[in-house]
mmCIF file of C-alpha atoms in Angstrom:
data_model
loop_
_atom_site.group_PDB
_atom_site.id
_atom_site.type_symbol
_atom_site.label_atom_id
_atom_site.label_comp_id
_atom_site.label_asym_id
_atom_site.label_seq_id
_atom_site.Cartn_x
_atom_site.Cartn_y
_atom_site.Cartn_z
ATOM 1 C CA UNK A 59 0.000 0.000 0.000
ATOM 2 C CA UNK A 60 1.380 3.372 -0.987
ATOM 3 C CA UNK A 61 1.452 5.911 1.811
ATOM 4 C CA UNK A 62 0.926 9.596 1.019
ATOM 5 C CA UNK A 63 3.685 11.670 2.579
ATOM 6 C CA UNK A 64 3.284 15.246 3.747
ATOM 7 C CA UNK A 65 5.773 17.923 2.747
ATOM 8 C CA UNK A 66 7.064 17.977 6.339
ATOM 9 C CA UNK A 67 7.610 14.202 6.318
ATOM 10 C CA UNK A 68 9.466 14.407 2.981
ATOM 11 C CA UNK A 69 11.633 17.242 4.335
ATOM 12 C CA UNK A 70 12.334 15.153 7.456
ATOM 13 C CA UNK A 71 13.330 12.104 5.379
ATOM 14 C CA UNK A 72 15.609 14.160 3.114
ATOM 15 C CA UNK A 73 17.225 15.967 6.060
ATOM 16 C CA UNK A 74 17.813 12.807 8.094
ATOM 17 C CA UNK A 75 19.227 10.996 5.051
ATOM 18 C CA UNK A 76 21.602 13.805 4.050
ATOM 19 C CA UNK A 77 22.845 14.374 7.613
ATOM 20 C CA UNK A 78 23.346 10.613 8.025
ATOM 21 C CA UNK A 79 25.325 10.386 4.777
ATOM 22 C CA UNK A 80 27.624 13.163 5.989
ATOM 23 C CA UNK A 81 28.031 11.548 9.425
ATOM 24 C CA UNK A 82 28.739 8.138 7.862
ATOM 25 C CA UNK A 83 31.365 9.673 5.591
ATOM 26 C CA UNK A 84 32.890 11.731 8.407
ATOM 27 C CA UNK A 85 32.979 8.726 10.743
ATOM 28 C CA UNK A 86 34.953 6.699 8.247
ATOM 29 C CA UNK A 87 37.356 9.550 7.519
ATOM 30 C CA UNK A 88 37.825 10.204 11.250
ATOM 31 C CA UNK A 89 38.519 6.504 11.905
ATOM 32 C CA UNK A 90 41.254 6.712 9.267
ATOM 33 C CA UNK A 91 42.762 9.867 10.701
ATOM 34 C CA UNK A 92 43.023 8.485 14.227
ATOM 35 C CA UNK A 93 43.891 4.969 12.956
ATOM 36 C CA UNK A 94 40.897 3.432 14.753
ATOM 37 C CA UNK A 95 40.554 -0.135 13.383
ATOM 38 C CA UNK A 96 36.880 0.133 12.412
ATOM 39 C CA UNK A 97 35.040 1.233 9.280
ATOM 40 C CA UNK A 98 32.512 3.619 10.880
ATOM 41 C CA UNK A 99 30.969 4.118 7.428
ATOM 42 C CA UNK A 100 27.448 3.093 8.432
ATOM 43 C CA UNK A 101 27.016 4.849 11.762
ATOM 44 C CA UNK A 102 23.486 6.085 11.034
ATOM 45 C CA UNK A 103 22.293 3.903 8.170
ATOM 46 C CA UNK A 104 20.293 1.693 10.541
ATOM 47 C CA UNK A 105 18.625 4.797 12.033
ATOM 48 C CA UNK A 106 17.689 6.029 8.556
ATOM 49 C CA UNK A 107 15.983 2.713 7.792
ATOM 50 C CA UNK A 108 14.180 2.717 11.157
ATOM 51 C CA UNK A 109 12.984 6.310 10.797
ATOM 52 C CA UNK A 110 12.515 6.694 7.045
ATOM 53 C CA UNK A 111 12.296 3.265 5.394
ATOM 54 C CA UNK A 112 14.210 1.069 2.981
ATOM 55 C CA UNK A 113 14.656 3.449 0.029
ATOM 56 C CA UNK A 114 16.165 6.309 2.085
ATOM 57 C CA UNK A 115 18.337 3.691 3.854
ATOM 58 C CA UNK A 116 19.617 2.364 0.524
ATOM 59 C CA UNK A 117 20.246 5.905 -0.703
ATOM 60 C CA UNK A 118 22.140 6.668 2.514
ATOM 61 C CA UNK A 119 24.238 3.518 2.116
ATOM 62 C CA UNK A 120 24.993 4.070 -1.577
ATOM 63 C CA UNK A 121 25.857 7.767 -1.311
ATOM 64 C CA UNK A 122 27.951 7.303 1.848
ATOM 65 C CA UNK A 123 30.061 4.736 0.049
ATOM 66 C CA UNK A 124 30.144 6.707 -3.181
ATOM 67 C CA UNK A 125 31.627 9.667 -1.287
ATOM 68 C CA UNK A 126 34.177 7.338 0.324
ATOM 69 C CA UNK A 127 35.018 5.862 -3.066
ATOM 70 C CA UNK A 128 35.553 9.289 -4.620
ATOM 71 C CA UNK A 129 37.300 11.086 -1.747
ATOM 72 C CA UNK A 130 38.821 8.337 0.405
ATOM 73 C CA UNK A 131 39.621 5.896 -2.410
ATOM 74 C CA UNK A 132 37.758 2.905 -0.981
ATOM 75 C CA UNK A 133 36.713 0.138 -3.350
ATOM 76 C CA UNK A 134 33.285 0.644 -4.928
ATOM 77 C CA UNK A 135 32.529 -3.065 -4.538
ATOM 78 C CA UNK A 136 32.377 -2.589 -0.766
ATOM 79 C CA UNK A 137 29.155 -0.619 -1.330
ATOM 80 C CA UNK A 138 27.408 -4.013 -1.386
ATOM 81 C CA UNK A 139 28.265 -4.432 2.303
ATOM 82 C CA UNK A 140 26.641 -1.172 3.222
ATOM 83 C CA UNK A 141 23.588 -1.919 1.077
ATOM 84 C CA UNK A 142 23.244 -5.254 2.863
ATOM 85 C CA UNK A 143 23.177 -3.392 6.195
ATOM 86 C CA UNK A 144 20.191 -1.336 4.996
ATOM 87 C CA UNK A 145 18.403 -4.437 3.693
ATOM 88 C CA UNK A 146 19.008 -6.394 6.909
ATOM 89 C CA UNK A 147 17.709 -3.445 8.965
ATOM 90 C CA UNK A 148 14.598 -3.215 6.837
ATOM 91 C CA UNK A 149 13.898 -6.957 7.112
ATOM 92 C CA UNK A 150 14.336 -6.994 10.897
ATOM 93 C CA UNK A 151 12.246 -3.850 11.418
ATOM 94 C CA UNK A 152 9.556 -5.043 9.000
ATOM 95 C CA UNK A 153 9.330 -8.327 10.907
ATOM 96 C CA UNK A 154 9.032 -6.515 14.239
ATOM 97 C CA UNK A 155 6.470 -4.101 12.798
ATOM 98 C CA UNK A 156 4.293 -7.039 11.690
ATOM 99 C CA UNK A 157 4.251 -8.341 15.269
ATOM 100 C CA UNK A 158 3.725 -4.951 16.969
ATOM 101 C CA UNK A 159 2.603 -2.368 14.384
ATOM 102 C CA UNK A 160 2.052 0.505 16.808
ATOM 103 C CA UNK A 161 5.096 -0.052 19.033
ATOM 104 C CA UNK A 162 8.478 1.578 18.552
ATOM 105 C CA UNK A 163 11.299 -0.705 17.473
ATOM 106 C CA UNK A 164 12.889 -2.512 20.395
ATOM 107 C CA UNK A 165 16.471 -2.365 21.567
ATOM 108 C CA UNK A 166 16.827 -6.045 20.706
ATOM 109 C CA UNK A 167 15.846 -5.398 17.081
ATOM 110 C CA UNK A 168 18.687 -2.893 16.748
ATOM 111 C CA UNK A 169 21.118 -5.384 18.304
ATOM 112 C CA UNK A 170 19.907 -8.091 15.899
ATOM 113 C CA UNK A 171 20.403 -5.711 12.970
ATOM 114 C CA UNK A 172 23.953 -5.020 14.155
ATOM 115 C CA UNK A 173 24.740 -8.697 14.625
ATOM 116 C CA UNK A 174 23.212 -9.916 11.347
ATOM 117 C CA UNK A 175 24.766 -6.993 9.452
ATOM 118 C CA UNK A 176 28.151 -7.907 10.905
ATOM 119 C CA UNK A 177 27.751 -11.410 9.499
ATOM 120 C CA UNK A 178 26.550 -10.283 6.065
ATOM 121 C CA UNK A 179 29.205 -7.570 5.885
ATOM 122 C CA UNK A 180 31.878 -10.081 6.877
ATOM 123 C CA UNK A 181 30.841 -12.622 4.280
ATOM 124 C CA UNK A 182 30.511 -10.076 1.485
ATOM 125 C CA UNK A 183 33.321 -7.695 2.447
ATOM 126 C CA UNK A 184 35.873 -10.321 3.424
ATOM 127 C CA UNK A 185 35.192 -12.213 0.196
ATOM 128 C CA UNK A 186 35.622 -9.045 -1.871
ATOM 129 C CA UNK A 187 38.760 -8.175 0.069
ATOM 130 C CA UNK A 188 40.215 -11.659 -0.254
ATOM 131 C CA UNK A 189 39.337 -12.483 -3.862
ATOM 132 C CA UNK A 190 39.399 -9.069 -5.558
ATOM 133 C CA UNK A 191 41.894 -7.005 -3.548
ATOM 134 C CA UNK A 192 44.296 -9.670 -2.180
ATOM 135 C CA UNK A 193 43.051 -9.111 1.403
ATOM 136 C CA UNK A 194 43.522 -5.340 1.131
ATOM 137 C CA UNK A 195 40.521 -3.139 1.932
ATOM 138 C CA UNK A 196 42.340 0.147 1.184
ATOM 139 C CA UNK A 197 41.368 1.186 4.703
ATOM 140 C CA UNK A 198 44.752 1.303 6.469
ATOM 141 C CA UNK A 199 43.458 0.978 10.019
ATOM 142 C CA UNK A 200 41.594 -2.239 9.117
ATOM 143 C CA UNK A 201 44.389 -3.565 6.921
ATOM 144 C CA UNK A 202 46.810 -3.158 9.840
ATOM 145 C CA UNK A 203 44.647 -5.478 11.956
ATOM 146 C CA UNK A 204 44.586 -8.077 9.157
ATOM 147 C CA UNK A 205 48.356 -7.770 8.722
ATOM 148 C CA UNK A 206 48.866 -8.324 12.447
ATOM 149 C CA UNK A 207 46.808 -11.515 12.314
ATOM 150 C CA UNK A 208 48.710 -12.623 9.209
ATOM 151 C CA UNK A 209 52.065 -12.143 10.962
ATOM 152 C CA UNK A 210 50.930 -14.562 13.661
ATOM 153 C CA UNK A 211 49.077 -17.137 11.522
ATOM 154 C CA UNK A 212 50.877 -16.912 8.160
ATOM 155 C CA UNK A 213 47.518 -17.541 6.487
ATOM 156 C CA UNK A 214 46.260 -14.533 4.536
ATOM 157 C CA UNK A 215 42.770 -15.925 3.899
ATOM 158 C CA UNK A 216 42.268 -16.693 7.587
ATOM 159 C CA UNK A 217 43.642 -13.275 8.541
ATOM 160 C CA UNK A 218 41.294 -11.511 6.109
ATOM 161 C CA UNK A 219 38.202 -13.376 7.285
ATOM 162 C CA UNK A 220 38.999 -13.388 11.003
ATOM 163 C CA UNK A 221 40.113 -9.749 11.058
ATOM 164 C CA UNK A 222 37.170 -8.669 8.931
ATOM 165 C CA UNK A 223 34.684 -10.583 11.057
ATOM 166 C CA UNK A 224 35.930 -9.143 14.339
ATOM 167 C CA UNK A 225 36.097 -5.636 12.884
ATOM 168 C CA UNK A 226 32.594 -5.899 11.427
ATOM 169 C CA UNK A 227 31.145 -7.282 14.639
ATOM 170 C CA UNK A 228 32.383 -4.365 16.729
ATOM 171 C CA UNK A 229 31.701 -1.802 13.990
ATOM 172 C CA UNK A 230 28.102 -2.845 13.361
ATOM 173 C CA UNK A 231 27.221 -3.146 17.044
ATOM 174 C CA UNK A 232 28.539 0.396 17.562
ATOM 175 C CA UNK A 233 26.484 1.562 14.570
ATOM 176 C CA UNK A 234 23.384 -0.228 15.883
ATOM 177 C CA UNK A 235 23.788 1.347 19.318
ATOM 178 C CA UNK A 236 24.264 4.874 17.975
ATOM 179 C CA UNK A 237 21.350 4.347 15.573
ATOM 180 C CA UNK A 238 19.151 3.206 18.456
ATOM 181 C CA UNK A 239 19.808 6.435 20.371
ATOM 182 C CA UNK A 240 19.212 8.582 17.279
ATOM 183 C CA UNK A 241 16.019 6.640 16.521
ATOM 184 C CA UNK A 242 14.736 7.177 20.056
ATOM 185 C CA UNK A 243 15.588 10.880 19.907
ATOM 186 C CA UNK A 244 13.891 11.459 16.538
ATOM 187 C CA UNK A 245 11.063 8.910 16.558
ATOM 188 C CA UNK A 246 8.487 11.084 18.313
ATOM 189 C CA UNK A 247 9.261 13.952 15.952
ATOM 190 C CA UNK A 248 8.981 11.725 12.867
ATOM 191 C CA UNK A 249 5.641 10.214 13.909
ATOM 192 C CA UNK A 250 4.134 13.686 14.470
ATOM 193 C CA UNK A 251 4.689 14.648 10.809
#
């Protein structure tokens, strides 16, 4: 069923999506500057999906990664990871909404989104990294973690998958937590539009 959106709701969706894209981009750039071994490229994507829906979430994911590809020289193929985060969020929230249509999304749904997204991002991203880029993500702070694991294990495939999985797990749970707080802060405002 197609829902008619008011001008205020459209303005809210556009504003939240644009601000989230800029925060996602800035988070990733900041992680690189301080050599923090996380991606931080999807900090608010989950919040965008929760507040605005799948299409704004996909737009947020795609444009965040496009900016990183253009200005931070990350691989464009890694956009599929970020898109999977938006899709996972939408599926989890849609499932919860079917069970409790009038209730706000629960804390556990955000944690599930973070956990499932970590798995999908690991499978997709680690495979891209391993098979396309020889275990190099072009994100130095993450590559350093993989190199450290490789030094110990002498197995590049294991290092890429193990390092990527641990990095994604922490990264996506941080993103889910921040998104939960943003969702709670903006939910009442978004439902009043």
